[in-house]
Tab-separated table of C-alpha atoms and ligand atoms in Angstrom:
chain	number	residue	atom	x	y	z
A	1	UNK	CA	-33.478	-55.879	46.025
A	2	UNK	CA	-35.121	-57.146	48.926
A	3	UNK	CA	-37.328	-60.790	49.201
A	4	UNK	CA	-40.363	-59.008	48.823
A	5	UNK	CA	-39.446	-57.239	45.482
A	6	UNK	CA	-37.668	-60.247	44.432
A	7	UNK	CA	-41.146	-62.258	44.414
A	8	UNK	CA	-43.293	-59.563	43.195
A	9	UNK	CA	-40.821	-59.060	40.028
A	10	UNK	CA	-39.881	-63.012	40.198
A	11	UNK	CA	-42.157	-63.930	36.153
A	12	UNK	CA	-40.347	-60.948	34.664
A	13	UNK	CA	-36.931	-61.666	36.617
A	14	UNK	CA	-37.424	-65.730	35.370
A	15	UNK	CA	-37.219	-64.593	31.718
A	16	UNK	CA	-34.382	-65.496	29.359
A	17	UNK	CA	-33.303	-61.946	28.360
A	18	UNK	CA	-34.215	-60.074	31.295
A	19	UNK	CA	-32.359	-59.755	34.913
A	20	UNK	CA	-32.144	-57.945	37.882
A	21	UNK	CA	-29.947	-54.938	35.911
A	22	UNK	CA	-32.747	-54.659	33.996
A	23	UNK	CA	-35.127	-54.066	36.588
A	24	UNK	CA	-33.372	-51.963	38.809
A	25	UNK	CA	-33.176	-49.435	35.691
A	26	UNK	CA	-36.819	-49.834	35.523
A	27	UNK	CA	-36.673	-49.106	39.312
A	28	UNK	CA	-34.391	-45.890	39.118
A	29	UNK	CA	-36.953	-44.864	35.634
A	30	UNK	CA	-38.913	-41.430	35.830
A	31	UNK	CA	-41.969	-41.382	33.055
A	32	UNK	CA	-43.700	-38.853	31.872
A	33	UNK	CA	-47.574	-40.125	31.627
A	34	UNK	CA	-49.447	-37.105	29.575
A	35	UNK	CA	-52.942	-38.167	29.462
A	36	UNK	CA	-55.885	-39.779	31.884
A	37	UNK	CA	-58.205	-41.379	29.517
A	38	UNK	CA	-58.704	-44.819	27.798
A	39	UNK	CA	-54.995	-44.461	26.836
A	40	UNK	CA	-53.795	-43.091	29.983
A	41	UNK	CA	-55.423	-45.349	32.732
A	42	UNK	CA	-53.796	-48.493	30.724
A	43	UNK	CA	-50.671	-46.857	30.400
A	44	UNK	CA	-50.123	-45.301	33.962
A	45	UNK	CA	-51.531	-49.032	35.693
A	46	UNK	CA	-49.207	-50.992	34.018
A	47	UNK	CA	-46.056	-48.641	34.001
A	48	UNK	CA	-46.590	-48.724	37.773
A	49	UNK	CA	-47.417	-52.141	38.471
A	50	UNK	CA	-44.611	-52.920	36.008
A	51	UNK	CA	-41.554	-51.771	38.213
A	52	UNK	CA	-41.466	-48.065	36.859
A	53	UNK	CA	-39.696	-45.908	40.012
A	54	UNK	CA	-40.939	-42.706	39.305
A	55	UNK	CA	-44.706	-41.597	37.235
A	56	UNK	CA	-45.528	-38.223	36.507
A	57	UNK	CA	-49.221	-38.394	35.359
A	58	UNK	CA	-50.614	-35.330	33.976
A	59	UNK	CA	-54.365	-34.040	32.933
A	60	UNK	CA	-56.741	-31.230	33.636
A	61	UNK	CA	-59.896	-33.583	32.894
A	62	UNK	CA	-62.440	-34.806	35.665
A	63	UNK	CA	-63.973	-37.928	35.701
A	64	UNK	CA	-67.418	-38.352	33.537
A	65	UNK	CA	-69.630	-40.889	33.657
A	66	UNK	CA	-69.445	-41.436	29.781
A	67	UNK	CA	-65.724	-42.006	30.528
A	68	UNK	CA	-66.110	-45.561	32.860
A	69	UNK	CA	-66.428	-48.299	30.078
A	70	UNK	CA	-62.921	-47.568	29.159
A	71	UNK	CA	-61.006	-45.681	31.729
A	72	UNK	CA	-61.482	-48.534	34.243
A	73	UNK	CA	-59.387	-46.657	37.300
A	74	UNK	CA	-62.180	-44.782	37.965
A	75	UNK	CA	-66.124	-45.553	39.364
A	76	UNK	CA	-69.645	-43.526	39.187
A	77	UNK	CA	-68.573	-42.027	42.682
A	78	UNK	CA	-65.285	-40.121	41.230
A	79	UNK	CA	-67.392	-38.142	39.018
A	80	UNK	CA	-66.395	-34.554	39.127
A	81	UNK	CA	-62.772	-35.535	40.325
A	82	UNK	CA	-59.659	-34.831	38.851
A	83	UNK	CA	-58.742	-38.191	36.879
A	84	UNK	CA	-54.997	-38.375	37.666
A	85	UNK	CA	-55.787	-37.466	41.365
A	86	UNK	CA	-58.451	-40.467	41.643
A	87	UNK	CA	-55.965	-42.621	39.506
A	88	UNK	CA	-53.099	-41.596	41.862
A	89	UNK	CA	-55.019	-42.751	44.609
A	90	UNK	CA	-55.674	-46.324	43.406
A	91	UNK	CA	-52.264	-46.984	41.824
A	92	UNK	CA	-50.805	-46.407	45.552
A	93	UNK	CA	-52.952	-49.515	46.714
A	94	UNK	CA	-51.995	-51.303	43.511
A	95	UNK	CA	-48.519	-50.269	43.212
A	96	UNK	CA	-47.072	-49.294	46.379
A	97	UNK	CA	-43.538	-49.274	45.295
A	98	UNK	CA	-44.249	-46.209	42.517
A	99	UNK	CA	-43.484	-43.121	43.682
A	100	UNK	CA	-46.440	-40.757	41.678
A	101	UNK	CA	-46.685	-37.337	41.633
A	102	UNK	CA	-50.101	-36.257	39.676
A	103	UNK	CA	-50.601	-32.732	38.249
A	104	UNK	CA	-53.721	-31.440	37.386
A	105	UNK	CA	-53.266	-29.347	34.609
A	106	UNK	CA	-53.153	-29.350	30.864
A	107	UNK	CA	-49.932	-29.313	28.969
A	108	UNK	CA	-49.126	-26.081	27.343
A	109	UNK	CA	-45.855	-24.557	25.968
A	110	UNK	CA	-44.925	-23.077	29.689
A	111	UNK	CA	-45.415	-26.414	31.648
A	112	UNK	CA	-44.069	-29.138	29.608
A	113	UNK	CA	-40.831	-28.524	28.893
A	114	UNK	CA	-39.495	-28.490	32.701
A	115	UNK	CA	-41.601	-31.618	33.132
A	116	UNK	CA	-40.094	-33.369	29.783
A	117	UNK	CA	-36.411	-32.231	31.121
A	118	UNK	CA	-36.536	-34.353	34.065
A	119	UNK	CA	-38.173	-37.492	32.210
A	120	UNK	CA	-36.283	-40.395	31.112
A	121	UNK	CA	-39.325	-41.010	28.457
A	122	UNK	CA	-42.557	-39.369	27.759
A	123	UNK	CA	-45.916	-41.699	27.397
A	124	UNK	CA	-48.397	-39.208	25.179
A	125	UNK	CA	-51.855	-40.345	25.618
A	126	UNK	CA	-53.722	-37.125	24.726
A	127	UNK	CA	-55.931	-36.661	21.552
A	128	UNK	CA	-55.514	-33.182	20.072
A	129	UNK	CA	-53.182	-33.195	17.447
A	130	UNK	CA	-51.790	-29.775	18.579
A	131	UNK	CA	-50.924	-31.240	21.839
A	132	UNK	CA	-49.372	-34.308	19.986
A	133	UNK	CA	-47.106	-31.589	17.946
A	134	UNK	CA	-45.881	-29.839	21.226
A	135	UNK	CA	-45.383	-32.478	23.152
A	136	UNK	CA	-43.095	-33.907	20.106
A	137	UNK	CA	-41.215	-30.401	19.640
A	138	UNK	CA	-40.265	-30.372	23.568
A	139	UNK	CA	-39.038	-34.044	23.423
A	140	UNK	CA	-37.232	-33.486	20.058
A	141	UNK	CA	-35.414	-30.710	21.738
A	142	UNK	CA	-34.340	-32.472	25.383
A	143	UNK	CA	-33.358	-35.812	23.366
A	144	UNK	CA	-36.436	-37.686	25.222
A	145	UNK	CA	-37.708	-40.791	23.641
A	146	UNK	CA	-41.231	-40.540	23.494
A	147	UNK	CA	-44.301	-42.871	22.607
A	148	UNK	CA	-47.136	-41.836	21.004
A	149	UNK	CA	-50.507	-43.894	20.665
A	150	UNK	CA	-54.160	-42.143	19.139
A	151	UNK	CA	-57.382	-44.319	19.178
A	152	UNK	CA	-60.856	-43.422	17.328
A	153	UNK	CA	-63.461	-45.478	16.662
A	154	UNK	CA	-61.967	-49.198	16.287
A	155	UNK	CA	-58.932	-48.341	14.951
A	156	UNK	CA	-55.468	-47.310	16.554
A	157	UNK	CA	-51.861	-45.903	15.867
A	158	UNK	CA	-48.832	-46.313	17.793
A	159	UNK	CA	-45.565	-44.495	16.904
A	160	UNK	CA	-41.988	-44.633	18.913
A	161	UNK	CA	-39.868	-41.071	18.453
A	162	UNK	CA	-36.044	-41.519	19.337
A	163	UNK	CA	-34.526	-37.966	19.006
A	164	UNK	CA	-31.077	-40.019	19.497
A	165	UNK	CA	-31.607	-41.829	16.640
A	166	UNK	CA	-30.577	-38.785	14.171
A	167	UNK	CA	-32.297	-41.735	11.160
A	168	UNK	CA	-35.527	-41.818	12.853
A	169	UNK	CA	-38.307	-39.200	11.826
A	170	UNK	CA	-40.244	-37.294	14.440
A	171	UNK	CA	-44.114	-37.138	15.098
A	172	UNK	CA	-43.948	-34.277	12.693
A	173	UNK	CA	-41.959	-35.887	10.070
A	174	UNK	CA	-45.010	-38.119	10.011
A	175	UNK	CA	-47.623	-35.329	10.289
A	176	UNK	CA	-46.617	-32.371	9.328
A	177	UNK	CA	-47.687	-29.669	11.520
A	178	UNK	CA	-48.659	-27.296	9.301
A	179	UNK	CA	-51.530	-29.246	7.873
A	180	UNK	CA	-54.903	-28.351	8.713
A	181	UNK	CA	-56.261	-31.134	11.229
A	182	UNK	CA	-59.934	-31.912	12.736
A	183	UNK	CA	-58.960	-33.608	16.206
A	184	UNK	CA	-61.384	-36.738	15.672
A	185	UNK	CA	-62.503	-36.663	19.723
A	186	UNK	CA	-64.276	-39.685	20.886
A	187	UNK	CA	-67.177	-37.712	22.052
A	188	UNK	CA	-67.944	-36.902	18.420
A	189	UNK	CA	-66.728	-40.540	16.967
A	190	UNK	CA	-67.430	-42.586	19.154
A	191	UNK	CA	-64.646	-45.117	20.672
A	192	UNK	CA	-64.590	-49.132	21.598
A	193	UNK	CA	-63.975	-49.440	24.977
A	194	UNK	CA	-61.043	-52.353	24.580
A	195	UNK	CA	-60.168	-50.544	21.404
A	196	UNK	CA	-58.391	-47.638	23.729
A	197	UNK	CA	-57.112	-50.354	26.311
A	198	UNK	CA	-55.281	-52.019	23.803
A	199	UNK	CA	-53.260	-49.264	22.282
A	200	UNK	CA	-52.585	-47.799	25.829
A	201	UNK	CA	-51.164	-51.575	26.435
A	202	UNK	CA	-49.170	-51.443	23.548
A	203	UNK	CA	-47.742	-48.363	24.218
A	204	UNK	CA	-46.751	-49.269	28.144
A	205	UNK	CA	-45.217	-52.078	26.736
A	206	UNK	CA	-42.986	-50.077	24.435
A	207	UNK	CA	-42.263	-47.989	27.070
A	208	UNK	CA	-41.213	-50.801	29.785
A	209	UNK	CA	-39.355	-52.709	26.836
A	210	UNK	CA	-37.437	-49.185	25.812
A	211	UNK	CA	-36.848	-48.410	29.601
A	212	UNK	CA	-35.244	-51.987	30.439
A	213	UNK	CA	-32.454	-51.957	27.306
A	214	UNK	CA	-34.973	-53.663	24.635
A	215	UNK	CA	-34.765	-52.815	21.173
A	216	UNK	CA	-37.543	-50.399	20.001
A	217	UNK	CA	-38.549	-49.836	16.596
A	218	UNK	CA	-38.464	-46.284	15.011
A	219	UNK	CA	-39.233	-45.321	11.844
A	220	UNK	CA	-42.766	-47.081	11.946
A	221	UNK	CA	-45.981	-46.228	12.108
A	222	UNK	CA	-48.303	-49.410	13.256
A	223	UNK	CA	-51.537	-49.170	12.427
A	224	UNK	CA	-54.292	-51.232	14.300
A	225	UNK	CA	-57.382	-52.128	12.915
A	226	UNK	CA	-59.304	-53.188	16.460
A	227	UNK	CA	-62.383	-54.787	14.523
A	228	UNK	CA	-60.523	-57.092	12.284
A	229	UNK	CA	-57.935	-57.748	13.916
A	230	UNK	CA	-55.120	-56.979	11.324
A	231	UNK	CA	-51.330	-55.573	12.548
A	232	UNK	CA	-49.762	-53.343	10.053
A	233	UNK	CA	-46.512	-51.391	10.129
A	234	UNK	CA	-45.513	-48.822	7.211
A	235	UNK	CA	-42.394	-47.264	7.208
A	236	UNK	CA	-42.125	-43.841	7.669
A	237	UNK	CA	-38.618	-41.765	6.771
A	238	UNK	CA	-37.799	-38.879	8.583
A	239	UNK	CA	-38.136	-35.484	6.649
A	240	UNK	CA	-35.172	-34.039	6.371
A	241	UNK	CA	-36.984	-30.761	5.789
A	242	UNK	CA	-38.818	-31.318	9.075
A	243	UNK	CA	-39.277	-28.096	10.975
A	244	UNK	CA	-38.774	-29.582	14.119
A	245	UNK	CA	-35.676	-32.415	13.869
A	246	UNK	CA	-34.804	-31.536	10.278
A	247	UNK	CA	-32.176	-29.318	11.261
A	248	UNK	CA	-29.171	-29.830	14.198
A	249	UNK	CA	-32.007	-30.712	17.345
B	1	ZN	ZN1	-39.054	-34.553	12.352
């Protein structure tokens, strides 16, 4: 690590439980960022500021301007753009030492798994609970941890899926896929602007904590309630039924 790193890094570095090992495996980390909204802009900034080597940031959106309270990479002159391409662009000023590589596309069945292969951990920031399932399937079946955050309204969910952990459910031990769901988007329900930054925060920081050796905890589903303020966490066993880690994934 050179000087330069050594002072940009030097508040996490001057932690108790953290060291140089741990950010060099930050350094050598490739992430999977699926999403460029009010989840994904949190998420992708501070994975890259944080000392994440390698983003992948994917999305087929453009940039709206009902989109700029709360996706805060963006301005009323990006309109039209792709998000992860206008994103791309100012994480390289911010974060010069992330390598990104943006695609502008929307995950389907063909796509994602080659992407998921080569990730060391998958950041899902999307809001269709379809997507949610797939993206969950493809990192069930390549062993990829994966975090997954949803935000409506003022209130938020954050789950961590550990396909290693043969204890730990899945997404769809949690939500089974076969149930009927209405995707609550936030163009019907509305959404508080700090509402999605602070589940997209949560989740980066589950991610940086997983990548650097921290313990993570499965098995949970933490729910947010943005408006008063109250932290839960239920537990949530994995299925053993599950159609998707229930058997020998
Ligand atoms: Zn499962």
């Amino acid at each position: 690590m050179n000087a330069t790193e050594e002072l940009l890094f030097s508040r996490s570095l001057l932690l108790e439980d953290f060291d140089e090992a741990a950010l060099q495996q930050l350094r050598r980390s490739r992430v999977l960022v699926i999403g460029a909204g009010g989840l994904g802009c949190p998420v992708a900034q501070y994975l890259a500021c944080g000392g994440v080597g390698q983003l992948h940031w994917v999305d087929g959106d453009t940039v709206d301007l009902s989109n700029l309270p709360r996706q805060t990479l963006y301005g009323p002159a990006d309109q039209g753009q792709p998000k992860v391409e206008v994103g791309a662009g100012r994480l390289r000023t911010l974060a010069p030492h992330c390598e990104l590589q943006t695609t502008v596309a929307y995950v389907d069945e063909t796509n994602l798994p080659g992407w998921i292969e080569q990730a060391d951990l998958v950041v899902d920031c999307t809001d269709r609970f379809a997507t949610r399932q797939l993206i969950n399937r493809c990192c069930v079946r390549f062993g990829k941890r994966l975090v997954i955050a949803s935000v409506i309204q003022w209130a938020g969910q954050l789950l961590m899926v550990d396909p290693s952990d043969h204890q730990a459910p899945c997404y769809a031990c949690v939500f089974d896929p076969q149930t009927p769901q209405t995707d609550a988007a936030c163009g019907a329900y509305g959404v508080f602007s700090t509402a999605a930054g602070l589940l997209g925060l949560m989740q980066a920081h589950e991610a940086l904590k997983w990548l650097t050796g921290f313990t993570v905890k499965t098995g949970r589903l933490h729910l947010v309630d943005t408006k008063s303020l109250q932290f839960d966490s239920i537990v949530v066993p994995k299925n053993p039924g599950c159609s998707v880690c229930g058997g020998d994934c």
